[in-house]
Amino acid sequence: MQANIERRHEVIRQFASPLPGSQPYDHFKPVNVPVDCDGSTVVETLYRVVRHIPMEVWEQKCADGLILTADREPVAAGHRVKSGERYLHRLPSVIEPPVNMDVRILYEDEALVVVNKPAPLPIHSGGRFYRNTLQWLLYDVYSPQKLRPAHRLDANTTGVQVFTRTGHFAARVQDQFAQMQVEKVYLVRVAGHPDADEIACKAPISNEPGKLGSRSVDLEAGLPAHTDFRVLRRLPDGTALLEARPRTGRTNQIRIHAAYLGWPVCGDPAYLTGSELGDVQTLSVDAPPLCLHASEITFRHPVSRQPVTFKAPPPAWATPA
């Protein structure tokens, strides 16, 4: 296994220099026609599906030949669509922001691939990132297999990320996440010194995304959320190193709960003290790191059905002098 991993590390180094998204390319973003848009014009449909872009912008994109059929033929603004059809939004000469692709493989077998994810590095395509993603990298490294993420770390979060090799194995592992049967341990450095050594936060978290896809504490209509924090060290610079164990799996849960309790995660561009939100989600490669690291994960192996634990070494910010 170690010999295989070393060979894959060499492929990763070659893949990442230059970064795949650093060279200009045309990206074709798919848009599927929902049932309630059957018979509408393509412009009406695009506005219905992607509401943050004004209709007049979609009209101009049609005039510029940037809206295409699945066969990549230009579509006029007044073209009538059918439910289930797919159209393409062409984004010409895309250059993606740089990311950190120093990916380290921790373990692999016939069912699983486990990596230590660096940051910033998105897992999936989305927003400004299509090729500069972990999934695009692993598609290339493990071709012809297409690895499937069993869960998802944020672009700015480092640490243990589990992939499965097939849909069959994915179902067995993802179900454990859905049933909250996975034990996860994070290291987190926060601004402030918690008064108690152990703190449980059970503030519910909103289900619907807000600004930049963020969530927030919603005491009235939020979904149940539970994070246990334990203080490891109170540091002289006014920060503290904590262990966090999320008992539920809400989006951005640890970051939201830490900020809500009054100690935002160091380097977090989005969740500031209390309910205040920042203006950025994904950090640049030269920004101070988000101090959140997926240190350890335990679940049942999809083949043996026995518990397995994977660990990622702590980053520099988690081992202060």
C-alpha positions as a printed Julia matrix, in Angstrom:
321×3 Matrix{Float64}:
   0.0    0.0     0.0
   2.78   2.41    0.88
   4.44   1.91   -2.51
   1.12   2.65   -4.24
   0.67   5.77   -2.14
   4.13   7.06   -3.03
   3.42   6.57   -6.73
   0.16   8.46   -6.37
   1.93  11.29   -4.54
   4.21  11.67   -7.57
   1.16  11.87   -9.87
  -0.34  14.52   -7.56
   2.85  16.59   -7.75
   2.8   16.44  -11.55
  -0.92  17.22  -11.69
  -0.61  20.27   -9.48
   2.15  22.0   -11.45
   0.7   23.99  -13.04
  -2.69  23.9   -11.36
  -5.33  22.54  -13.78
  -7.51  25.63  -13.45
  -4.67  28.09  -13.98
  -4.79  27.84  -17.79
  -7.73  29.6   -19.55
 -10.48  27.23  -20.7
 -14.17  27.33  -21.63
 -16.38  25.94  -18.9
 -19.87  24.66  -19.74
 -22.21  24.85  -16.76
 -25.29  22.61  -17.12
 -28.8   23.92  -16.47
 -31.64  21.37  -16.28
 -35.21  22.43  -17.1
 -37.55  21.79  -14.13
 -41.12  20.55  -14.62
 -42.71  23.91  -13.84
 -40.73  25.58  -16.67
 -42.07  23.31  -19.41
 -43.03  25.53  -22.37
 -41.3   28.64  -21.02
 -38.64  30.53  -22.94
 -35.05  29.62  -22.23
 -34.48  33.1   -20.72
 -37.46  32.7   -18.37
 -36.16  29.29  -17.37
 -32.63  30.52  -16.69
 -33.97  33.33  -14.54
 -36.2   30.88  -12.66
 -33.32  28.48  -11.96
 -30.57  31.07  -11.29
 -32.44  33.99   -9.75
 -29.43  36.07   -8.7
 -28.7   36.87  -12.37
 -31.16  39.41  -13.9
 -33.23  38.39  -16.92
 -31.67  41.09  -19.12
 -28.24  39.54  -18.45
 -29.53  36.16  -19.65
 -30.95  37.85  -22.75
 -27.53  39.32  -23.5
 -25.86  35.95  -22.95
 -28.21  34.41  -25.51
 -27.38  37.21  -27.96
 -23.66  36.55  -27.37
 -24.05  32.82  -28.1
 -23.24  31.75  -24.56
 -26.42  29.69  -23.98
 -26.26  26.37  -25.81
 -28.19  23.14  -26.26
 -26.75  19.9   -24.94
 -25.22  19.5   -28.42
 -23.54  22.91  -27.98
 -25.71  24.73  -30.5
 -26.56  28.4   -29.7
 -30.09  29.07  -28.41
 -32.18  32.2   -29.07
 -33.71  34.01  -26.07
 -37.25  33.16  -27.2
 -36.59  29.43  -27.65
 -39.22  27.29  -25.87
 -37.9   24.58  -23.57
 -39.24  21.21  -22.45
 -39.13  19.69  -19.0
 -36.05  17.5   -18.5
 -33.97  19.13  -21.22
 -30.43  20.23  -20.46
 -28.84  23.47  -21.63
 -25.29  24.74  -21.19
 -24.1   28.11  -19.96
 -20.71  28.72  -21.58
 -18.22  30.63  -19.46
 -15.33  31.55  -21.78
 -11.65  31.76  -20.84
 -12.1   30.79  -17.2
  -9.06  31.1   -14.93
  -9.63  29.78  -11.43
  -8.15  31.16   -8.2
  -5.08  29.25   -6.97
  -5.5   26.56   -4.32
  -3.3   24.34   -2.17
  -3.05  20.89   -3.79
  -0.47  19.41   -1.41
  -2.76  16.41   -0.88
  -1.39  13.53    1.21
  -2.94  10.07    0.97
  -3.26   8.47    4.4
  -4.73   5.09    3.46
  -6.23   3.12    0.59
  -7.72  -0.32    0.03
 -10.26  -1.92   -2.3
 -13.11   0.16   -0.86
 -11.67   3.37    0.62
  -9.24   6.19   -0.09
  -8.48   8.49    2.85
  -6.56  11.74    2.38
  -5.24  14.57    4.48
  -6.86  17.54    2.74
  -4.95  20.81    2.64
  -6.53  24.27    2.51
  -7.77  26.2     0.74
  -9.04  23.42   -1.52
 -12.73  22.82   -2.38
 -13.83  19.2    -2.66
 -16.56  19.69   -5.3
 -16.85  22.02   -8.24
 -18.9   25.14   -7.61
 -18.65  28.92   -7.54
 -15.29  29.96   -8.96
 -13.82  26.44   -8.81
 -14.24  23.62  -11.34
 -10.83  22.05  -11.97
  -8.96  23.31   -8.92
 -10.83  20.87   -6.68
  -9.94  17.73   -4.76
 -12.43  15.62   -6.68
 -11.0   16.69  -10.08
  -7.52  15.8    -8.8
  -8.53  12.36   -7.55
 -10.44  11.59  -10.76
  -7.12  12.01  -12.54
  -5.0   10.16   -9.98
  -7.36   7.15   -9.7
  -8.65   7.04  -13.3
 -10.7    5.22  -14.57
 -12.29   5.04  -11.11
 -14.29   8.06   -9.99
 -13.96   8.34   -6.24
 -16.97   9.51   -4.26
 -16.66  11.67   -1.13
 -18.32  10.02    1.87
 -18.67  13.44    3.54
 -17.45  16.97    2.83
 -14.97  19.24    4.53
 -15.18  22.96    3.79
 -12.64  24.39    1.36
 -10.82  26.12    4.24
 -10.82  23.09    6.58
  -7.89  20.68    6.65
  -7.67  17.06    7.73
  -9.19  13.63    7.25
 -11.42  13.3     4.19
 -12.83   9.88    3.24
 -13.62   8.77   -0.32
 -15.13   5.5    -1.52
 -14.27   3.7    -4.76
 -17.78   2.63   -5.83
 -21.4    3.57   -5.33
 -21.94   0.36   -3.36
 -19.29   1.29   -0.79
 -20.44   4.92   -0.81
 -23.94   3.91    0.27
 -22.58   1.88    3.2
 -20.39   4.7     4.49
 -22.67   7.66    3.73
 -25.52   5.96    5.58
 -23.41   6.0     8.74
 -22.97   9.76    8.39
 -26.7   10.19    7.8
 -27.49   8.11   10.9
 -24.91  10.06   12.96
 -22.95   6.85   13.66
 -19.57   8.4    12.79
 -17.26   9.69   15.52
 -15.46  12.87   14.44
 -12.78  14.79   16.33
 -11.59  18.24   15.28
  -8.86  20.56   16.51
  -9.9   24.2    16.54
  -8.14  27.36   17.65
 -10.43  30.16   18.73
 -10.16  33.8    19.72
 -10.8   34.05   23.45
 -10.51  31.88   26.53
 -13.62  29.82   27.39
 -14.42  29.98   31.11
 -15.17  26.26   31.47
 -12.95  23.38   30.4
 -15.85  21.5    28.79
 -18.79  23.12   26.99
 -21.74  21.6    25.15
 -23.48  23.79   22.59
 -26.94  22.69   21.42
 -28.03  25.84   19.58
 -30.17  24.85   16.54
 -28.87  25.81   13.11
 -30.86  27.15   10.18
 -31.69  24.79    7.34
 -31.82  27.38    4.55
 -28.63  29.05    3.29
 -28.18  32.78    3.71
 -25.45  35.18    2.6
 -22.73  33.36    0.62
 -24.39  30.04    1.44
 -23.9   30.54    5.17
 -26.07  29.16    7.98
 -26.83  30.68   11.38
 -28.2   29.88   14.82
 -31.99  29.83   14.57
 -33.49  29.31   18.01
 -37.07  29.11   16.7
 -36.99  27.11   13.45
 -33.47  25.7    13.3
 -32.49  22.04   13.03
 -31.12  20.25   16.12
 -27.34  20.66   16.44
 -24.92  19.55   19.15
 -21.17  20.17   19.51
 -19.04  19.22   22.52
 -15.98  21.41   23.1
 -13.04  20.65   25.4
 -10.24  23.12   26.15
  -6.81  21.67   25.47
  -4.72  24.82   26.04
  -5.33  28.46   26.87
  -2.59  30.35   25.08
  -0.88  33.61   26.12
  -1.86  35.38   22.87
  -5.53  35.31   23.93
  -6.45  32.29   21.82
  -7.33  28.77   22.94
  -6.81  25.35   21.4
  -9.94  23.21   21.65
 -11.07  19.72   20.78
 -14.49  19.72   19.11
 -16.72  16.69   18.71
 -19.78  17.38   16.54
 -22.62  15.06   17.52
 -24.72  16.19   14.55
 -23.64  17.1    11.03
 -25.03  20.53   10.22
 -23.32  22.74    7.65
 -20.46  24.77    9.23
 -21.63  23.52   12.63
 -18.39  23.9    14.63
 -17.66  27.36   13.23
 -21.22  28.56   13.89
 -21.33  27.2    17.44
 -17.89  28.59   18.34
 -18.83  32.07   17.09
 -22.21  31.89   18.83
 -20.49  31.1    22.14
 -18.27  34.16   21.7
 -15.03  32.6    20.49
 -14.89  32.68   16.68
 -12.49  30.34   14.93
  -9.18  32.04   14.17
  -8.9   32.88   10.48
 -12.61  32.35    9.77
 -13.64  34.84    7.07
 -17.38  34.13    7.41
 -18.51  33.47   10.99
 -17.46  36.32   13.23
 -18.38  36.99   16.85
 -22.05  36.37   17.66
 -24.2   36.41   14.53
 -22.02  38.75   12.45
 -21.06  37.47    8.97
 -18.03  38.27    6.85
 -17.92  38.82    3.09
 -15.83  35.81    2.0
 -16.21  32.02    2.14
 -13.1   30.52    0.48
  -9.78  31.98    1.58
  -6.91  32.83   -0.76
  -3.77  30.69   -0.6
  -1.76  33.5     1.03
  -4.37  34.34    3.71
  -3.94  33.25    7.35
  -5.41  29.75    7.7
  -8.79  28.85    9.09
  -7.8   27.1    12.31
 -10.1   24.09   11.96
  -8.66  20.61   11.38
 -10.45  17.27   11.04
  -8.08  15.32   13.25
  -9.72  11.92   13.54
 -12.66   9.93   12.21
 -14.07   6.53   13.2
 -16.72   4.48   11.36
 -17.44   0.91   10.29
 -15.46  -0.29    7.29
 -17.85  -1.01    4.37
 -16.29  -4.47    3.78
 -15.32  -5.83    7.2
 -18.06  -3.88    9.04
 -15.52  -3.43   11.84
 -14.66  -0.01   13.32
 -11.73   1.78   11.67
 -10.06   5.02   12.75
  -8.08   7.39   10.56
  -6.0   10.31   11.83
  -4.34  13.3    10.19
  -1.28  14.95   11.77
  -1.98  18.33   13.37
  -1.13  21.53   11.46
   1.39  24.04   12.74
  -1.23  26.3    14.36
  -2.39  23.37   16.53
   1.08  22.77   18.01
   1.97  26.19   19.42
   5.28  26.54   21.26
